[in-house]
Amino acid sequence: MNTAQLNRDGNGSSNGAAAPARPPGFAFTVPLAFAVAATLACAGARAQDARVVREPTTPPACAVLLATADGAGGDDGARIQAAIDRCPQGQTVRLAPNNEKQGFTAGPLRLAAGVSLLIERGATLYASSNPLLYDRGDGRCGTVDAAGKGCKTFITVDGGQHGGILGEGSIDGQGGRTVDGKSESWWQLARRAQKEDAQQNVPRLIEVNGARDFAMHRVTLRNAANFHVTLNRVDGFTAWGLRIDTPATARNTDGIDPVSSRNITIAHSHIRTGDDGIAIKANQNGVSENISVLHNHFYNGHGMSIGSETNGGVRRVLVDDLSMDGGSSGLRIKSDVSRGGVVEQIRYRNVCLRGVKTPIDIASRYNPRASGTLTPRYRDIAFEQVHSVTPGRVVLQGYDAAHPLQATLRQVVVAGAPRQLVEHAKLDGEPIGAEGGIACADRFAAFPATPPASRRPQLSAEQARGFAYAEVLKHVGPAGAERVDPWDPLRDPLASGAGFSADYTVDPAAKADGARLFNSVQAAVSRAVADSAADPQGGRRRYILVKPGVYRELLYVPAAAAPITLYGEAADAGRTRISATLDAAVSGADYRAAFGAQFAAVDPAVRAMYDAIKDRPTVQTTGSMVVWVRNQGFQARDMTFENAYNKDGGDARAECTPASCGDNGVHAQMNVVHHQAVALQVDGADKAQFENLRLIGFQDTLFLKAPQPRGGSRSFFNRSYIEGDVDFIFGDSTAYFHRSEIKSLGDRSTSYVAAPDTNLRSRYGFVFEQCDFSHDGSANALRGRFYLARQWFHNQKCTPYGSVALPGYSCAVGEADGYQSPRGSISPGVLETVGKVVILNSRIGAHIQRGHPWADWNKNGTLPYRPAQFDADDFRANLRAAGIDPARQLGHAAAPDANAPPSPADIFLGEFNNTNY
């Protein structure tokens, strides 16, 4: 197979005959919005779609609707239909998941002419089980009677050009679910009708009537109550990469049925149903012609069929590169005198079958009780390179001597000694063989697995060993170029509770001498920094004992010559507390007024840290910390660092207003109640160690900042306590949390523990081992809707992910990050800050989402959106879905990425051996 165009002849004629007349304005080439790469050059086969067919691409979005339910339930029909009705032709209504909310439910929908519907990956559109919604007005929907056809179709398309149903998500007909107000499912109604020789009144899934150049791309259709896709009088239809999945026992659930339609291509799809995989039909509305069925896989079902209605005529059909694995019939033509007609110019090529009862099934007396004068006539039927690798029956049956089957067979093989029923048939070519045949060993692909509803990946034991304490902490350095530097903080005297000989003492009740005794922690640190700089052997660790008390101050620890250890006198960390109130929105002037005196007489290295903040318009997140550590090897034990912002019970301040943030939904600012207010920032300090530390805050409590944008430092927290509500452990360095409590506060309806922005090539981000993820017992926490993490997207102003419903919107890869509506750019550096968190052997409270603990960054359809990505494969798949080539635009080698370090770098989010409580 190559990538030449699907139709080399272009005019779709057979044996040199002129192509049928085209409607005015008809174009053979599918428009750009549904253009597709062709895959087969078939010089000798003139029977096929007359268009040049390319893989459908996605039109721009007119609206993005977010799911509001975890699964089926609710009623989304009105808002979906309203969005469709408002959508301009040539644009798309997108249905998108919203974290754990992935389901839409609706009754009958009508897709406006030229409008497309896209179901995004992870989202499912469920057909309601309420028969009243589908009823045509006479109360018959959901019943069995003699007439049938008493229900409306779930999705109907009437007329128009260039519409479609697209996306990586699913449409679920819920055929096996009990019908509302009934005791049977739709499928059970159909079986009862069969037993009673009656008709079921159940809804079809999708029906396209009188449309031109309609496309279906990559969407999954499952559990239809009746036919999945029916095409009536359609001129131009492309189905590419579909998955149709319904149990073998579900009656009358055909996959795709083109009826009196022309110029059809069904390619690269996987189909398993309870009836025909494809059934090409033609009724009184006219001929079905110019049809290509290429590179598909069928499973259970009744085969690749033509009929049973053929009275309008079926001609110029090409079936090429088909595998069929299971089912009752294979290549099938069926009709009878009640609905027969001319079936001609049919080509079957390069077909592999396995486990099919009747690999070739050409029957002209489909219903032996039928009556009428519409005699089936089958002529110019060609079978070439057809191989059934398992035994089966062959039926080649014309109607009578005056209306024989006319067929040619070449390289047709059925394993064993095939039973053959050959009647009224004129066969040319070669007899059917029992041996040889084309190679089929590698042709039977498994039906593609449906991604699990749970987004909670679990590591194997081998993978988990890669995140062991000693393994994580032995690597340090820039992302992708880490060096081995073993570090075992649990063997340090700090972790064992050893006593120290204090170089300096902080005691709020003592008289300070400015040399060894101090009333403020900052003063003691300032002196330690100065002494280490003046000491010829200044590398000796300096120990500072902090007596119990509340120290209302900021603490800045610069990159001094000596590492510094702060330790409390009492084992109760709450008795020794450094506390201040400071948040990101504080102005530089207010910051100077509140804290300037504290830094008036400090070491120049400390003063430089203060100076870096004081003249900012606002201090921002990177200036909102109470404790700021740049000291290599810094240690703290038995104390509390608290940012008291909003801890006094006062009114929370809104982060923005519609006027300041914009009231356009695509800007998607959170409904927040706090500004960022950091308790501790570890800023580029390697081997920072914390023992029995309490970190108190709300938003952004702990900031772990690497020395450069691509990583390179380590922090270790043992037997510690960290609390907050949103992104309260965040940053881009490596941090290991051991035997610690991580408490989510429920002052908001939504909470995220971590917001990592680890670089793609960094080996590790945040690792939690033997930790307790607890909550405060609040009503919000007890709802069970909080998250373990969302991967920080650097406050990006435009997104290439999902879809933004702004005319002309684009967000392309560029050297810098920026956005000027409706176009923006995103740098490779931001794309590669993927965020990594692994949780091992820990207890996770009921406040965390059970099935979906990892959140997206903002909402789909908004400018700062990025979906959760669990590993490097997700990362690359998301890029490709966004139209970004990782190799060409980011310089990545083909997967697996040769520029990345080995596993576990490929794991972004994961768990191992955790328990829920």
mmCIF file with all atom_site columns, N, CA and C in Angstrom, residues 395-439:
data_model
loop_
_atom_site.group_PDB
_atom_site.id
_atom_site.type_symbol
_atom_site.label_atom_id
_atom_site.label_alt_id
_atom_site.label_comp_id
_atom_site.label_asym_id
_atom_site.label_entity_id
_atom_site.label_seq_id
_atom_site.pdbx_PDB_ins_code
_atom_site.Cartn_x
_atom_site.Cartn_y
_atom_site.Cartn_z
_atom_site.occupancy
_atom_site.B_iso_or_equiv
_atom_site.pdbx_formal_charge
_atom_site.auth_seq_id
_atom_site.auth_comp_id
_atom_site.auth_asym_id
_atom_site.auth_atom_id
_atom_site.pdbx_PDB_model_num
ATOM 1   N N  . VAL A 1 395 ? -21.313 -19.837 -1.143  1.00 0.00 ? 395 VAL A N  1
ATOM 2   C CA . VAL A 1 395 ? -22.594 -19.810 -1.842  1.00 0.00 ? 395 VAL A CA 1
ATOM 3   C C  . VAL A 1 395 ? -22.463 -18.867 -3.028  1.00 0.00 ? 395 VAL A C  1
ATOM 4   N N  . LEU A 1 396 ? -22.702 -19.383 -4.238  1.00 0.00 ? 396 LEU A N  1
ATOM 5   C CA . LEU A 1 396 ? -22.678 -18.600 -5.472  1.00 0.00 ? 396 LEU A CA 1
ATOM 6   C C  . LEU A 1 396 ? -23.969 -18.930 -6.224  1.00 0.00 ? 396 LEU A C  1
ATOM 7   N N  . GLN A 1 397 ? -24.980 -18.137 -5.985  1.00 0.00 ? 397 GLN A N  1
ATOM 8   C CA . GLN A 1 397 ? -26.331 -18.515 -6.411  1.00 0.00 ? 397 GLN A CA 1
ATOM 9   C C  . GLN A 1 397 ? -26.983 -17.409 -7.238  1.00 0.00 ? 397 GLN A C  1
ATOM 10  N N  . GLY A 1 398 ? -27.177 -17.678 -8.546  1.00 0.00 ? 398 GLY A N  1
ATOM 11  C CA . GLY A 1 398 ? -28.002 -16.801 -9.351  1.00 0.00 ? 398 GLY A CA 1
ATOM 12  C C  . GLY A 1 398 ? -29.473 -17.125 -9.154  1.00 0.00 ? 398 GLY A C  1
ATOM 13  N N  . TYR A 1 399 ? -30.330 -16.342 -9.823  1.00 0.00 ? 399 TYR A N  1
ATOM 14  C CA . TYR A 1 399 ? -31.758 -16.548 -9.584  1.00 0.00 ? 399 TYR A CA 1
ATOM 15  C C  . TYR A 1 399 ? -32.298 -17.734 -10.384 1.00 0.00 ? 399 TYR A C  1
ATOM 16  N N  . ASP A 1 400 ? -32.028 -17.747 -11.692 1.00 0.00 ? 400 ASP A N  1
ATOM 17  C CA . ASP A 1 400 ? -32.452 -18.868 -12.538 1.00 0.00 ? 400 ASP A CA 1
ATOM 18  C C  . ASP A 1 400 ? -31.575 -18.836 -13.777 1.00 0.00 ? 400 ASP A C  1
ATOM 19  N N  . ALA A 1 401 ? -31.848 -19.731 -14.687 1.00 0.00 ? 401 ALA A N  1
ATOM 20  C CA . ALA A 1 401 ? -31.013 -19.827 -15.882 1.00 0.00 ? 401 ALA A CA 1
ATOM 21  C C  . ALA A 1 401 ? -31.066 -18.556 -16.718 1.00 0.00 ? 401 ALA A C  1
ATOM 22  N N  . ALA A 1 402 ? -32.174 -17.857 -16.657 1.00 0.00 ? 402 ALA A N  1
ATOM 23  C CA . ALA A 1 402 ? -32.291 -16.617 -17.423 1.00 0.00 ? 402 ALA A CA 1
ATOM 24  C C  . ALA A 1 402 ? -31.630 -15.440 -16.719 1.00 0.00 ? 402 ALA A C  1
ATOM 25  N N  . HIS A 1 403 ? -31.364 -15.589 -15.440 1.00 0.00 ? 403 HIS A N  1
ATOM 26  C CA . HIS A 1 403 ? -30.761 -14.505 -14.644 1.00 0.00 ? 403 HIS A CA 1
ATOM 27  C C  . HIS A 1 403 ? -29.627 -15.080 -13.788 1.00 0.00 ? 403 HIS A C  1
ATOM 28  N N  . PRO A 1 404 ? -28.571 -15.544 -14.465 1.00 0.00 ? 404 PRO A N  1
ATOM 29  C CA . PRO A 1 404 ? -27.490 -16.201 -13.729 1.00 0.00 ? 404 PRO A CA 1
ATOM 30  C C  . PRO A 1 404 ? -26.569 -15.181 -13.048 1.00 0.00 ? 404 PRO A C  1
ATOM 31  N N  . LEU A 1 405 ? -25.879 -15.651 -12.035 1.00 0.00 ? 405 LEU A N  1
ATOM 32  C CA . LEU A 1 405 ? -24.774 -14.905 -11.458 1.00 0.00 ? 405 LEU A CA 1
ATOM 33  C C  . LEU A 1 405 ? -23.601 -14.950 -12.423 1.00 0.00 ? 405 LEU A C  1
ATOM 34  N N  . GLN A 1 406 ? -23.031 -13.790 -12.730 1.00 0.00 ? 406 GLN A N  1
ATOM 35  C CA . GLN A 1 406 ? -21.869 -13.721 -13.607 1.00 0.00 ? 406 GLN A CA 1
ATOM 36  C C  . GLN A 1 406 ? -20.687 -13.202 -12.779 1.00 0.00 ? 406 GLN A C  1
ATOM 37  N N  . ALA A 1 407 ? -19.715 -14.068 -12.534 1.00 0.00 ? 407 ALA A N  1
ATOM 38  C CA . ALA A 1 407 ? -18.614 -13.710 -11.633 1.00 0.00 ? 407 ALA A CA 1
ATOM 39  C C  . ALA A 1 407 ? -17.302 -14.254 -12.160 1.00 0.00 ? 407 ALA A C  1
ATOM 40  N N  . THR A 1 408 ? -16.218 -13.586 -11.789 1.00 0.00 ? 408 THR A N  1
ATOM 41  C CA . THR A 1 408 ? -14.855 -14.001 -12.109 1.00 0.00 ? 408 THR A CA 1
ATOM 42  C C  . THR A 1 408 ? -14.111 -14.220 -10.801 1.00 0.00 ? 408 THR A C  1
ATOM 43  N N  . LEU A 1 409 ? -13.376 -15.334 -10.699 1.00 0.00 ? 409 LEU A N  1
ATOM 44  C CA . LEU A 1 409 ? -12.622 -15.663 -9.489  1.00 0.00 ? 409 LEU A CA 1
ATOM 45  C C  . LEU A 1 409 ? -11.157 -15.879 -9.846  1.00 0.00 ? 409 LEU A C  1
ATOM 46  N N  . ARG A 1 410 ? -10.281 -15.190 -9.129  1.00 0.00 ? 410 ARG A N  1
ATOM 47  C CA . ARG A 1 410 ? -8.847  -15.392 -9.289  1.00 0.00 ? 410 ARG A CA 1
ATOM 48  C C  . ARG A 1 410 ? -8.190  -15.397 -7.909  1.00 0.00 ? 410 ARG A C  1
ATOM 49  N N  . GLN A 1 411 ? -7.390  -16.415 -7.646  1.00 0.00 ? 411 GLN A N  1
ATOM 50  C CA . GLN A 1 411 ? -6.696  -16.565 -6.370  1.00 0.00 ? 411 GLN A CA 1
ATOM 51  C C  . GLN A 1 411 ? -7.668  -16.506 -5.198  1.00 0.00 ? 411 GLN A C  1
ATOM 52  N N  . VAL A 1 412 ? -8.750  -17.281 -5.297  1.00 0.00 ? 412 VAL A N  1
ATOM 53  C CA . VAL A 1 412 ? -9.711  -17.401 -4.206  1.00 0.00 ? 412 VAL A CA 1
ATOM 54  C C  . VAL A 1 412 ? -9.460  -18.723 -3.499  1.00 0.00 ? 412 VAL A C  1
ATOM 55  N N  . VAL A 1 413 ? -9.179  -18.656 -2.191  1.00 0.00 ? 413 VAL A N  1
ATOM 56  C CA . VAL A 1 413 ? -8.808  -19.842 -1.419  1.00 0.00 ? 413 VAL A CA 1
ATOM 57  C C  . VAL A 1 413 ? -9.641  -19.871 -0.145  1.00 0.00 ? 413 VAL A C  1
ATOM 58  N N  . VAL A 1 414 ? -10.242 -21.064 0.121   1.00 0.00 ? 414 VAL A N  1
ATOM 59  C CA . VAL A 1 414 ? -10.939 -21.309 1.380   1.00 0.00 ? 414 VAL A CA 1
ATOM 60  C C  . VAL A 1 414 ? -10.337 -22.569 1.976   1.00 0.00 ? 414 VAL A C  1
ATOM 61  N N  . ALA A 1 415 ? -9.827  -22.468 3.190   1.00 0.00 ? 415 ALA A N  1
ATOM 62  C CA . ALA A 1 415 ? -9.118  -23.589 3.810   1.00 0.00 ? 415 ALA A CA 1
ATOM 63  C C  . ALA A 1 415 ? -10.012 -24.819 3.907   1.00 0.00 ? 415 ALA A C  1
ATOM 64  N N  . GLY A 1 416 ? -9.352  -25.986 3.900   1.00 0.00 ? 416 GLY A N  1
ATOM 65  C CA . GLY A 1 416 ? -10.086 -27.237 3.977   1.00 0.00 ? 416 GLY A CA 1
ATOM 66  C C  . GLY A 1 416 ? -10.700 -27.574 2.639   1.00 0.00 ? 416 GLY A C  1
ATOM 67  N N  . ALA A 1 417 ? -11.747 -28.321 2.692   1.00 0.00 ? 417 ALA A N  1
ATOM 68  C CA . ALA A 1 417 ? -12.487 -28.655 1.476   1.00 0.00 ? 417 ALA A CA 1
ATOM 69  C C  . ALA A 1 417 ? -13.803 -27.891 1.539   1.00 0.00 ? 417 ALA A C  1
ATOM 70  N N  . PRO A 1 418 ? -13.838 -26.678 1.014   1.00 0.00 ? 418 PRO A N  1
ATOM 71  C CA . PRO A 1 418 ? -15.018 -25.832 1.213   1.00 0.00 ? 418 PRO A CA 1
ATOM 72  C C  . PRO A 1 418 ? -16.262 -26.435 0.585   1.00 0.00 ? 418 PRO A C  1
ATOM 73  N N  . ARG A 1 419 ? -17.326 -26.406 1.365   1.00 0.00 ? 419 ARG A N  1
ATOM 74  C CA . ARG A 1 419 ? -18.623 -26.793 0.827   1.00 0.00 ? 419 ARG A CA 1
ATOM 75  C C  . ARG A 1 419 ? -19.114 -25.673 -0.081  1.00 0.00 ? 419 ARG A C  1
ATOM 76  N N  . GLN A 1 420 ? -19.571 -26.039 -1.260  1.00 0.00 ? 420 GLN A N  1
ATOM 77  C CA . GLN A 1 420 ? -19.956 -25.017 -2.223  1.00 0.00 ? 420 GLN A CA 1
ATOM 78  C C  . GLN A 1 420 ? -21.380 -25.267 -2.713  1.00 0.00 ? 420 GLN A C  1
ATOM 79  N N  . LEU A 1 421 ? -22.175 -24.206 -2.670  1.00 0.00 ? 421 LEU A N  1
ATOM 80  C CA . LEU A 1 421 ? -23.490 -24.222 -3.287  1.00 0.00 ? 421 LEU A CA 1
ATOM 81  C C  . LEU A 1 421 ? -23.417 -23.285 -4.481  1.00 0.00 ? 421 LEU A C  1
ATOM 82  N N  . VAL A 1 422 ? -23.356 -23.877 -5.683  1.00 0.00 ? 422 VAL A N  1
ATOM 83  C CA . VAL A 1 422 ? -23.234 -23.096 -6.910  1.00 0.00 ? 422 VAL A CA 1
ATOM 84  C C  . VAL A 1 422 ? -24.458 -23.406 -7.769  1.00 0.00 ? 422 VAL A C  1
ATOM 85  N N  . GLU A 1 423 ? -25.286 -22.406 -8.002  1.00 0.00 ? 423 GLU A N  1
ATOM 86  C CA . GLU A 1 423 ? -26.497 -22.579 -8.786  1.00 0.00 ? 423 GLU A CA 1
ATOM 87  C C  . GLU A 1 423 ? -26.659 -21.411 -9.740  1.00 0.00 ? 423 GLU A C  1
ATOM 88  N N  . HIS A 1 424 ? -27.032 -21.703 -10.962 1.00 0.00 ? 424 HIS A N  1
ATOM 89  C CA . HIS A 1 424 ? -27.318 -20.675 -11.960 1.00 0.00 ? 424 HIS A CA 1
ATOM 90  C C  . HIS A 1 424 ? -26.194 -19.633 -11.966 1.00 0.00 ? 424 HIS A C  1
ATOM 91  N N  . ALA A 1 425 ? -24.981 -20.114 -12.139 1.00 0.00 ? 425 ALA A N  1
ATOM 92  C CA . ALA A 1 425 ? -23.813 -19.237 -12.064 1.00 0.00 ? 425 ALA A CA 1
ATOM 93  C C  . ALA A 1 425 ? -22.912 -19.468 -13.263 1.00 0.00 ? 425 ALA A C  1
ATOM 94  N N  . LYS A 1 426 ? -22.455 -18.382 -13.881 1.00 0.00 ? 426 LYS A N  1
ATOM 95  C CA . LYS A 1 426 ? -21.452 -18.426 -14.936 1.00 0.00 ? 426 LYS A CA 1
ATOM 96  C C  . LYS A 1 426 ? -20.160 -17.875 -14.345 1.00 0.00 ? 426 LYS A C  1
ATOM 97  N N  . LEU A 1 427 ? -19.224 -18.771 -14.063 1.00 0.00 ? 427 LEU A N  1
ATOM 98  C CA . LEU A 1 427 ? -17.996 -18.411 -13.356 1.00 0.00 ? 427 LEU A CA 1
ATOM 99  C C  . LEU A 1 427 ? -16.820 -18.480 -14.305 1.00 0.00 ? 427 LEU A C  1
ATOM 100 N N  . ASP A 1 428 ? -16.043 -17.404 -14.351 1.00 0.00 ? 428 ASP A N  1
ATOM 101 C CA . ASP A 1 428 ? -14.824 -17.353 -15.146 1.00 0.00 ? 428 ASP A CA 1
ATOM 102 C C  . ASP A 1 428 ? -13.624 -17.337 -14.209 1.00 0.00 ? 428 ASP A C  1
ATOM 103 N N  . GLY A 1 429 ? -12.431 -17.537 -14.795 1.00 0.00 ? 429 GLY A N  1
ATOM 104 C CA . GLY A 1 429 ? -11.207 -17.438 -14.014 1.00 0.00 ? 429 GLY A CA 1
ATOM 105 C C  . GLY A 1 429 ? -10.757 -18.778 -13.504 1.00 0.00 ? 429 GLY A C  1
ATOM 106 N N  . GLU A 1 430 ? -10.580 -18.905 -12.194 1.00 0.00 ? 430 GLU A N  1
ATOM 107 C CA . GLU A 1 430 ? -9.985  -20.090 -11.574 1.00 0.00 ? 430 GLU A CA 1
ATOM 108 C C  . GLU A 1 430 ? -10.946 -20.696 -10.564 1.00 0.00 ? 430 GLU A C  1
ATOM 109 N N  . PRO A 1 431 ? -10.890 -22.009 -10.386 1.00 0.00 ? 431 PRO A N  1
ATOM 110 C CA . PRO A 1 431 ? -11.728 -22.618 -9.352  1.00 0.00 ? 431 PRO A CA 1
ATOM 111 C C  . PRO A 1 431 ? -11.264 -22.203 -7.955  1.00 0.00 ? 431 PRO A C  1
ATOM 112 N N  . ILE A 1 432 ? -12.164 -22.303 -7.020  1.00 0.00 ? 432 ILE A N  1
ATOM 113 C CA . ILE A 1 432 ? -11.813 -21.983 -5.629  1.00 0.00 ? 432 ILE A CA 1
ATOM 114 C C  . ILE A 1 432 ? -10.886 -23.059 -5.101  1.00 0.00 ? 432 ILE A C  1
ATOM 115 N N  . GLY A 1 433 ? -9.737  -22.631 -4.543  1.00 0.00 ? 433 GLY A N  1
ATOM 116 C CA . GLY A 1 433 ? -8.763  -23.562 -4.024  1.00 0.00 ? 433 GLY A CA 1
ATOM 117 C C  . GLY A 1 433 ? -8.894  -23.760 -2.525  1.00 0.00 ? 433 GLY A C  1
ATOM 118 N N  . ALA A 1 434 ? -8.190  -24.777 -2.028  1.00 0.00 ? 434 ALA A N  1
ATOM 119 C CA . ALA A 1 434 ? -8.184  -25.059 -0.585  1.00 0.00 ? 434 ALA A CA 1
ATOM 120 C C  . ALA A 1 434 ? -6.823  -24.789 0.032   1.00 0.00 ? 434 ALA A C  1
ATOM 121 N N  . GLU A 1 435 ? -5.824  -24.484 -0.769  1.00 0.00 ? 435 GLU A N  1
ATOM 122 C CA . GLU A 1 435 ? -4.479  -24.244 -0.269  1.00 0.00 ? 435 GLU A CA 1
ATOM 123 C C  . GLU A 1 435 ? -3.889  -23.027 -0.968  1.00 0.00 ? 435 GLU A C  1
ATOM 124 N N  . GLY A 1 436 ? -2.801  -22.518 -0.377  1.00 0.00 ? 436 GLY A N  1
ATOM 125 C CA . GLY A 1 436 ? -2.136  -21.347 -0.937  1.00 0.00 ? 436 GLY A CA 1
ATOM 126 C C  . GLY A 1 436 ? -2.850  -20.081 -0.500  1.00 0.00 ? 436 GLY A C  1
ATOM 127 N N  . GLY A 1 437 ? -3.004  -19.187 -1.414  1.00 0.00 ? 437 GLY A N  1
ATOM 128 C CA . GLY A 1 437 ? -3.674  -17.931 -1.096  1.00 0.00 ? 437 GLY A CA 1
ATOM 129 C C  . GLY A 1 437 ? -2.710  -16.853 -0.661  1.00 0.00 ? 437 GLY A C  1
ATOM 130 N N  . ILE A 1 438 ? -3.222  -15.652 -0.556  1.00 0.00 ? 438 ILE A N  1
ATOM 131 C CA . ILE A 1 438 ? -2.387  -14.523 -0.150  1.00 0.00 ? 438 ILE A CA 1
ATOM 132 C C  . ILE A 1 438 ? -2.023  -14.650 1.327   1.00 0.00 ? 438 ILE A C  1
ATOM 133 N N  . ALA A 1 439 ? -0.947  -13.983 1.738   1.00 0.00 ? 439 ALA A N  1
ATOM 134 C CA . ALA A 1 439 ? -0.493  -14.030 3.125   1.00 0.00 ? 439 ALA A CA 1
ATOM 135 C C  . ALA A 1 439 ? -1.448  -13.248 4.013   1.00 0.00 ? 439 ALA A C  1
#
